[in-house]
PDB file of C-alpha atoms in Angstrom:
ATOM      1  CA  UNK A  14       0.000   0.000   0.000  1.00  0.00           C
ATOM      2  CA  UNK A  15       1.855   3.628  -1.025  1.00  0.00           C
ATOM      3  CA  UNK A  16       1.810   5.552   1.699  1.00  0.00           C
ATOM      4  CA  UNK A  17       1.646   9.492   0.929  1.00  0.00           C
ATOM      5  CA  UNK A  18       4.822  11.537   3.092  1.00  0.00           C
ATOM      6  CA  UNK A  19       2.683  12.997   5.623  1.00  0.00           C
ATOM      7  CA  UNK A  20       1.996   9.573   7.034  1.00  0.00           C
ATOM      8  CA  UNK A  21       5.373   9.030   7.963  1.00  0.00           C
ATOM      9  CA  UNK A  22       5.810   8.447  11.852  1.00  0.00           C
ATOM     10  CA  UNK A  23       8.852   7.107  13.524  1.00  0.00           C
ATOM     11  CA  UNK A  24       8.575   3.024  13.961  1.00  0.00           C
ATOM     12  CA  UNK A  25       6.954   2.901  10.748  1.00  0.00           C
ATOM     13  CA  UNK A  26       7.925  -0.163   8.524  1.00  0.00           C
ATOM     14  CA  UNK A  27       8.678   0.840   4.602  1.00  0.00           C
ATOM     15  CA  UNK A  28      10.303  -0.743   1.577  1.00  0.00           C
ATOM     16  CA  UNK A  29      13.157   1.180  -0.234  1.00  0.00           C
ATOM     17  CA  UNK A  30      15.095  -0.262  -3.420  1.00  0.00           C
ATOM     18  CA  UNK A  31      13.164  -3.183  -2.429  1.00  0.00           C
ATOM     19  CA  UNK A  32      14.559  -4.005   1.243  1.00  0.00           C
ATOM     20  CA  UNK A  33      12.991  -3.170   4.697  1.00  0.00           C
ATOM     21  CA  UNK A  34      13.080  -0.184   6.460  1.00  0.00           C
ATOM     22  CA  UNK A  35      12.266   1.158   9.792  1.00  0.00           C
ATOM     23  CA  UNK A  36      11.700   4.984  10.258  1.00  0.00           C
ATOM     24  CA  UNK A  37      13.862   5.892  12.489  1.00  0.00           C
ATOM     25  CA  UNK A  38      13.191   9.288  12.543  1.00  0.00           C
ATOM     26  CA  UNK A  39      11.690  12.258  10.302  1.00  0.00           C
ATOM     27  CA  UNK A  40      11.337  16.187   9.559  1.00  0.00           C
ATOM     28  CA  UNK A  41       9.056  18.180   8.083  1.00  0.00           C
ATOM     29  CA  UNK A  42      11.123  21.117   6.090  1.00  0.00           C
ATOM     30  CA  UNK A  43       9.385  24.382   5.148  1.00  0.00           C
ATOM     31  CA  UNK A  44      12.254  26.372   3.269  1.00  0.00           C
ATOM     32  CA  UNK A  45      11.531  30.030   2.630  1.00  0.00           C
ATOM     33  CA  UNK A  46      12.294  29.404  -1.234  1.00  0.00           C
ATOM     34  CA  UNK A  47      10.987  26.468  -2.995  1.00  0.00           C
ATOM     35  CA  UNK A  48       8.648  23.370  -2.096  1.00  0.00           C
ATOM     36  CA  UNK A  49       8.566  21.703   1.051  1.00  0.00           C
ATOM     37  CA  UNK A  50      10.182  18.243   1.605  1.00  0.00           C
ATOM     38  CA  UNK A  51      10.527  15.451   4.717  1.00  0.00           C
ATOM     39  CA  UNK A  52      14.291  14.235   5.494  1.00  0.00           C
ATOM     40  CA  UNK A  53      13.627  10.729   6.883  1.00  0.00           C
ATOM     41  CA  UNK A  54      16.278   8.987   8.925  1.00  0.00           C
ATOM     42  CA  UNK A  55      15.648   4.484   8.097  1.00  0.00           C
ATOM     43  CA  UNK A  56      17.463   1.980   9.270  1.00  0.00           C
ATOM     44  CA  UNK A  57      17.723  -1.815   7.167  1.00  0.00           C
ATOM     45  CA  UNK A  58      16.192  -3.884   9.489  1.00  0.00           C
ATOM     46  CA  UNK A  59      18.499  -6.976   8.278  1.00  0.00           C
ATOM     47  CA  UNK A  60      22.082  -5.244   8.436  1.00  0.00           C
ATOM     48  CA  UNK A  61      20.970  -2.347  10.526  1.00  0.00           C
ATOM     49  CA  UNK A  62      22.494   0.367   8.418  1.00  0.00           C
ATOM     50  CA  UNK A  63      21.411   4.167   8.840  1.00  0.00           C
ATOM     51  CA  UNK A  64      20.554   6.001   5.693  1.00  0.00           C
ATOM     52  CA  UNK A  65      19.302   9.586   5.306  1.00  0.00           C
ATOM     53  CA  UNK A  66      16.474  10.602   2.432  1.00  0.00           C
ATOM     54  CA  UNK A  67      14.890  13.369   1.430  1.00  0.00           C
ATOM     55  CA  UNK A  68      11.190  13.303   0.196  1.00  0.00           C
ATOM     56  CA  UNK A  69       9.181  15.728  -1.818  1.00  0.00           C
ATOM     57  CA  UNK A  70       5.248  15.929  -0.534  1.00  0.00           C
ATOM     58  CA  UNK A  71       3.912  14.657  -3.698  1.00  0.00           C
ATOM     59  CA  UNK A  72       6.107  11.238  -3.328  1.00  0.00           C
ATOM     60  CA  UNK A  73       4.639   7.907  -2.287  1.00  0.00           C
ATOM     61  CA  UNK A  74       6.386   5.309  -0.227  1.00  0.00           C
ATOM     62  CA  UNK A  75       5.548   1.664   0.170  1.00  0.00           C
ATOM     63  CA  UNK A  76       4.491   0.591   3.549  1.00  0.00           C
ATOM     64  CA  UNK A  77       6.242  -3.253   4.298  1.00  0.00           C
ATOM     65  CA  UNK A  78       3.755  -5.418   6.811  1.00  0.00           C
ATOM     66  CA  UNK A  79       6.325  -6.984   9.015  1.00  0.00           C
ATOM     67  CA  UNK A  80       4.837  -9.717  11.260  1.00  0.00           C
ATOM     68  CA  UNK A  81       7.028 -10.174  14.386  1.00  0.00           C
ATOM     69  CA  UNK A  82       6.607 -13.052  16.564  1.00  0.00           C
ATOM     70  CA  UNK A  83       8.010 -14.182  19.655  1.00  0.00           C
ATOM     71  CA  UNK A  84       9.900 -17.208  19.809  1.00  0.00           C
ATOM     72  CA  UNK A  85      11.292 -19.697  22.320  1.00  0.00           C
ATOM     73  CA  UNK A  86      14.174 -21.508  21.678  1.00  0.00           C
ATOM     74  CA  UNK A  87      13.981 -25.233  21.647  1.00  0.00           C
ATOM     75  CA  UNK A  88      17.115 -27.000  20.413  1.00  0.00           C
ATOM     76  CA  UNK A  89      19.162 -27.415  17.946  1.00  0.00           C
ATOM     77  CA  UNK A  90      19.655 -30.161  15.128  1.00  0.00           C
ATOM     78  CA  UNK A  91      22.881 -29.710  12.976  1.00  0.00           C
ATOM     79  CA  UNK A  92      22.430 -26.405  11.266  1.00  0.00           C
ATOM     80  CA  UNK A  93      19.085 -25.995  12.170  1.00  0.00           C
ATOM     81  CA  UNK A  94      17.978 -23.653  14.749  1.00  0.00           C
ATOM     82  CA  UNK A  95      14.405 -25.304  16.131  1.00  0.00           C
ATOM     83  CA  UNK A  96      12.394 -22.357  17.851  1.00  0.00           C
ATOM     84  CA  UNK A  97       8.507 -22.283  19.152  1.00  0.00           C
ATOM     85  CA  UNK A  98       6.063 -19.522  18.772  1.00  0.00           C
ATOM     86  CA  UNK A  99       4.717 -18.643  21.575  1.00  0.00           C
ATOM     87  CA  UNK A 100       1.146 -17.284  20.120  1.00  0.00           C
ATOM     88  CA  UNK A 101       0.324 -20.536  18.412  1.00  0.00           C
ATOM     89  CA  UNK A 102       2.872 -23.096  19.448  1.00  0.00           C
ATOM     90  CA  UNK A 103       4.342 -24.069  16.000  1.00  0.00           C
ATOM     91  CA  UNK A 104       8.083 -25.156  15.401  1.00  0.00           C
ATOM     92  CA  UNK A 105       9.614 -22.823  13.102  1.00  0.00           C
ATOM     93  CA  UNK A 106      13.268 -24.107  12.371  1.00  0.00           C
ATOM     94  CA  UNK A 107      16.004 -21.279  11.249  1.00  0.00           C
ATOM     95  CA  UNK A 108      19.176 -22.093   9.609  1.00  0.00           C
ATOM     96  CA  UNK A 109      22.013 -20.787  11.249  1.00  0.00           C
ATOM     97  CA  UNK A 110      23.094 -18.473   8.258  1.00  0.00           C
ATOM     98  CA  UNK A 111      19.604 -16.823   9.162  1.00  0.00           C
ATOM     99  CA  UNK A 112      20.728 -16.343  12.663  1.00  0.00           C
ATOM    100  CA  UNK A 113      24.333 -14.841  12.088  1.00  0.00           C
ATOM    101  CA  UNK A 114      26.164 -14.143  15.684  1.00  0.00           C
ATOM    102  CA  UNK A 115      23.093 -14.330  17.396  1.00  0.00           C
ATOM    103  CA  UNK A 116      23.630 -17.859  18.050  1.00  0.00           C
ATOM    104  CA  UNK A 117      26.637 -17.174  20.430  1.00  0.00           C
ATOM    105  CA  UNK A 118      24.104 -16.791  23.241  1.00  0.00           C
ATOM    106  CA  UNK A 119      20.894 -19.432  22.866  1.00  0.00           C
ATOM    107  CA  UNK A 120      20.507 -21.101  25.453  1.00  0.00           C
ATOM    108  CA  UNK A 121      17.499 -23.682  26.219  1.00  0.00           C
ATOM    109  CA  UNK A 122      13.737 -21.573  26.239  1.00  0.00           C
ATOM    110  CA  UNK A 123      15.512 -18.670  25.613  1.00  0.00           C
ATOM    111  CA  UNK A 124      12.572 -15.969  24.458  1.00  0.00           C
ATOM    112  CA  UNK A 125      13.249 -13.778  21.233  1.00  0.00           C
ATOM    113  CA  UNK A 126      11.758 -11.731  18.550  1.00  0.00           C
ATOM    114  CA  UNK A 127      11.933 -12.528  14.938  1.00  0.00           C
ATOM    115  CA  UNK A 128      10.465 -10.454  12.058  1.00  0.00           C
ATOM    116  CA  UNK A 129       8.897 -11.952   8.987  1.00  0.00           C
ATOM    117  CA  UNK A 130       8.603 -10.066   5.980  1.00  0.00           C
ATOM    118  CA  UNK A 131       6.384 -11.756   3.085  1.00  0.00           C
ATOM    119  CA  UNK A 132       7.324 -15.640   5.320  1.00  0.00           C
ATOM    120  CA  UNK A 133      10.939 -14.837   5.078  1.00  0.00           C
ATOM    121  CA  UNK A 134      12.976 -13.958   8.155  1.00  0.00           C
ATOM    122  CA  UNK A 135      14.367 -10.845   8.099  1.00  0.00           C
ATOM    123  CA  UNK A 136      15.749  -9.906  11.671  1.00  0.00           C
ATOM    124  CA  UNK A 137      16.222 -11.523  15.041  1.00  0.00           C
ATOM    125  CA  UNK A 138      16.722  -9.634  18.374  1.00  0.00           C
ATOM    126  CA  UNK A 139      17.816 -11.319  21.520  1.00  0.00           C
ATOM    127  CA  UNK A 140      16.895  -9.227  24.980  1.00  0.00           C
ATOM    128  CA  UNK A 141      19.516  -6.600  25.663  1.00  0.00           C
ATOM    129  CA  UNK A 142      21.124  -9.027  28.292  1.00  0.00           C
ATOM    130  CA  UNK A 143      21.397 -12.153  29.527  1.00  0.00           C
ATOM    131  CA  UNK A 144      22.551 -14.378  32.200  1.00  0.00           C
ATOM    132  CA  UNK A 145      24.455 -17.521  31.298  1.00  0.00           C
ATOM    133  CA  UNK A 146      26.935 -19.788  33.454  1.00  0.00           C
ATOM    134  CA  UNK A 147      30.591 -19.938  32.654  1.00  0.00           C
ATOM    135  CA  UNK A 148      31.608 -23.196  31.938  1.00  0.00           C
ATOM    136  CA  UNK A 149      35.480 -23.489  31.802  1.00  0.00           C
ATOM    137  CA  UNK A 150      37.845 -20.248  32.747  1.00  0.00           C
ATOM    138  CA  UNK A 151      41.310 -20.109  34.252  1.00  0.00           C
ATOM    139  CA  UNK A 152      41.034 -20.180  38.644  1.00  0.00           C
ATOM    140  CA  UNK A 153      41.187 -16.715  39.779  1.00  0.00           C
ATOM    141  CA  UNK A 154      43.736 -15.805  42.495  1.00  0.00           C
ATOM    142  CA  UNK A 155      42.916 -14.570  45.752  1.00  0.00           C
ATOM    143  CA  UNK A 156      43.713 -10.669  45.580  1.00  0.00           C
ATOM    144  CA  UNK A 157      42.730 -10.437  42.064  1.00  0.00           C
ATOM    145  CA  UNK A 158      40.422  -7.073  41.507  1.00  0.00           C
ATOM    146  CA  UNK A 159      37.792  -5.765  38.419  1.00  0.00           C
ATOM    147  CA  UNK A 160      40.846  -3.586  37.358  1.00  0.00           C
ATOM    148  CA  UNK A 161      43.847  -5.514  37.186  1.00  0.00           C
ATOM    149  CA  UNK A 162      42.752  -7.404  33.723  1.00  0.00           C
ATOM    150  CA  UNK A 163      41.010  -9.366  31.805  1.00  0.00           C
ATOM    151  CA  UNK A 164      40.584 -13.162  31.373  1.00  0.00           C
ATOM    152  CA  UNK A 165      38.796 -15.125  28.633  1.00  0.00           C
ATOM    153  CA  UNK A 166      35.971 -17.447  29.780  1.00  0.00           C
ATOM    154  CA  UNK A 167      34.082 -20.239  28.064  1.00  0.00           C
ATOM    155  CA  UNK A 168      29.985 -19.662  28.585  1.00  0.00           C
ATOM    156  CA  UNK A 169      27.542 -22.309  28.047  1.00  0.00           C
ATOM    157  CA  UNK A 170      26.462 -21.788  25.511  1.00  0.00           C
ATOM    158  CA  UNK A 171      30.521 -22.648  24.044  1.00  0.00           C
ATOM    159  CA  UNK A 172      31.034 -18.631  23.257  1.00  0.00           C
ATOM    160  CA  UNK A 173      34.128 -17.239  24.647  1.00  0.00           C
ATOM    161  CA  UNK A 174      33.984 -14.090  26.562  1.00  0.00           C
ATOM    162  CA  UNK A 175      36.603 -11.772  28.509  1.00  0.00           C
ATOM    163  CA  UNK A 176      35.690 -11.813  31.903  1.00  0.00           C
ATOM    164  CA  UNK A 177      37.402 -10.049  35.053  1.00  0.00           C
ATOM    165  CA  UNK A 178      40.443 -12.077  36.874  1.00  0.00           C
ATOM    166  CA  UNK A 179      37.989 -12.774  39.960  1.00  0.00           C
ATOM    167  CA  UNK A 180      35.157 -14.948  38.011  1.00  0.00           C
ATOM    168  CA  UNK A 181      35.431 -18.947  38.761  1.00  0.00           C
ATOM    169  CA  UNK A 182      34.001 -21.464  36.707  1.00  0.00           C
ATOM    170  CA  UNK A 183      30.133 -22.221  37.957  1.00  0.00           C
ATOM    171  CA  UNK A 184      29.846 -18.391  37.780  1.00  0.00           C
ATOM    172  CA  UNK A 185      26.875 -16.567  36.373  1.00  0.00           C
ATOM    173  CA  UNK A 186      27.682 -13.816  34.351  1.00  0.00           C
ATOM    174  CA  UNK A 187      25.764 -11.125  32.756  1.00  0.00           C
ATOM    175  CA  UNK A 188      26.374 -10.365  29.065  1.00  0.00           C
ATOM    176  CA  UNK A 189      25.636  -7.914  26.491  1.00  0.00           C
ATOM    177  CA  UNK A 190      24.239  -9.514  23.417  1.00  0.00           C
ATOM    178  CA  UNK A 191      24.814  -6.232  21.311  1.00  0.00           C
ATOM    179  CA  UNK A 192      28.397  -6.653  21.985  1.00  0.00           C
ATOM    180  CA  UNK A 193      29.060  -9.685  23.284  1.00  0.00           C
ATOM    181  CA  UNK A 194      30.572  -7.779  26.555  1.00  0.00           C
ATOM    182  CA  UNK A 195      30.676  -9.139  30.252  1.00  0.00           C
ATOM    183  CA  UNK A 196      28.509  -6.583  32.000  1.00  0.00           C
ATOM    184  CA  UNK A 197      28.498  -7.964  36.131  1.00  0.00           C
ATOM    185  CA  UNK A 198      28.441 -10.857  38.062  1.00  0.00           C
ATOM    186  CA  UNK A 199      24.475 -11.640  38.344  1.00  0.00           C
TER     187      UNK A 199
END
């Protein structure tokens, strides 16, 4: 469905050169010579890339229905990611291509959201953090502090991340999953 300019609104889902875009943001220019025009901030939702437009008020954009569902990770089989959805209990299996780094931190009913554009995923986002147990790290030494260094530490979910001198195997750590950065001790 074309959309006309003015119903632009931040959180809005649109196709451009045929990929899918979020409105990130969006202004409504008045200069004092010449037409008026909206400079729209998108981002891709598959590689997350920030691009800048300018509209004129006559232009129509294409609105993109993205369905997202929440999923709950099940298991895995090979290179097959199995996942549930949570509104109507179906297995949805996603190759791990499809997933990218995102599989560094599944762990067992682990709730996410995907987005599905036209049946074909087209993003996946993990909460901001999450806790998981360390599985194998060097023994820390008595005296060791938060700012003397760094150590790295298996998780178990078999990622490796750098953890403070002080954290023991059988810890649980809290990690970033936008960076993939020890954040405390939970």
């Amino acid at each position: 469905m074309a959309l006309s300019i003015n119903e632009l609104k931040s959180g809005l889902t649109i196709l451009v050169d045929g990929q899918v875009f979020v409105v990130v943001s969006y202004q409504h220019v008045k200069p004092g010579k010449g037409a008026a025009f909206v400079r729209v901030r998108i981002k891709n939702i598959k590689n997350e890339n920030v691009l800048e437009r300018t509209y004129r008020t006559d232009d129509k954009i294409e609105e993109a229905f993205v369905d997202v569902k929440k999923l709950q990770y099940q298991y895995r089989a090979g290179d097959t990611y199995h996942f549930m959805c949570l509104d109507t209990y179906e297995e949805i299996a996603i190759d791990q291509k499809q997933l990218g780094n995102t599989i560094n931190f599944l762990k067992d009913n682990l709730e996410i959201s995907a987005a599905f554009y036209e049946g074909q995923l087209v993003n996946v986002t993990l909460p901001t953090s999450i806790v998981l147990k360390v599985t194998s790290t060097q023994t820390g030494i008595r005296g060791d502090t938060v700012k003397t260094g760094t150590k790295p530490a298996t998780i178990e979910t078999g990622f490796t991340v750098q953890v403070p001198l002080f954290i023991n195997e059988g810890d649980l750590i809290k990690i970033d999953t936008r960076t993939g950065e020890y954040v405390e001790r939970a």
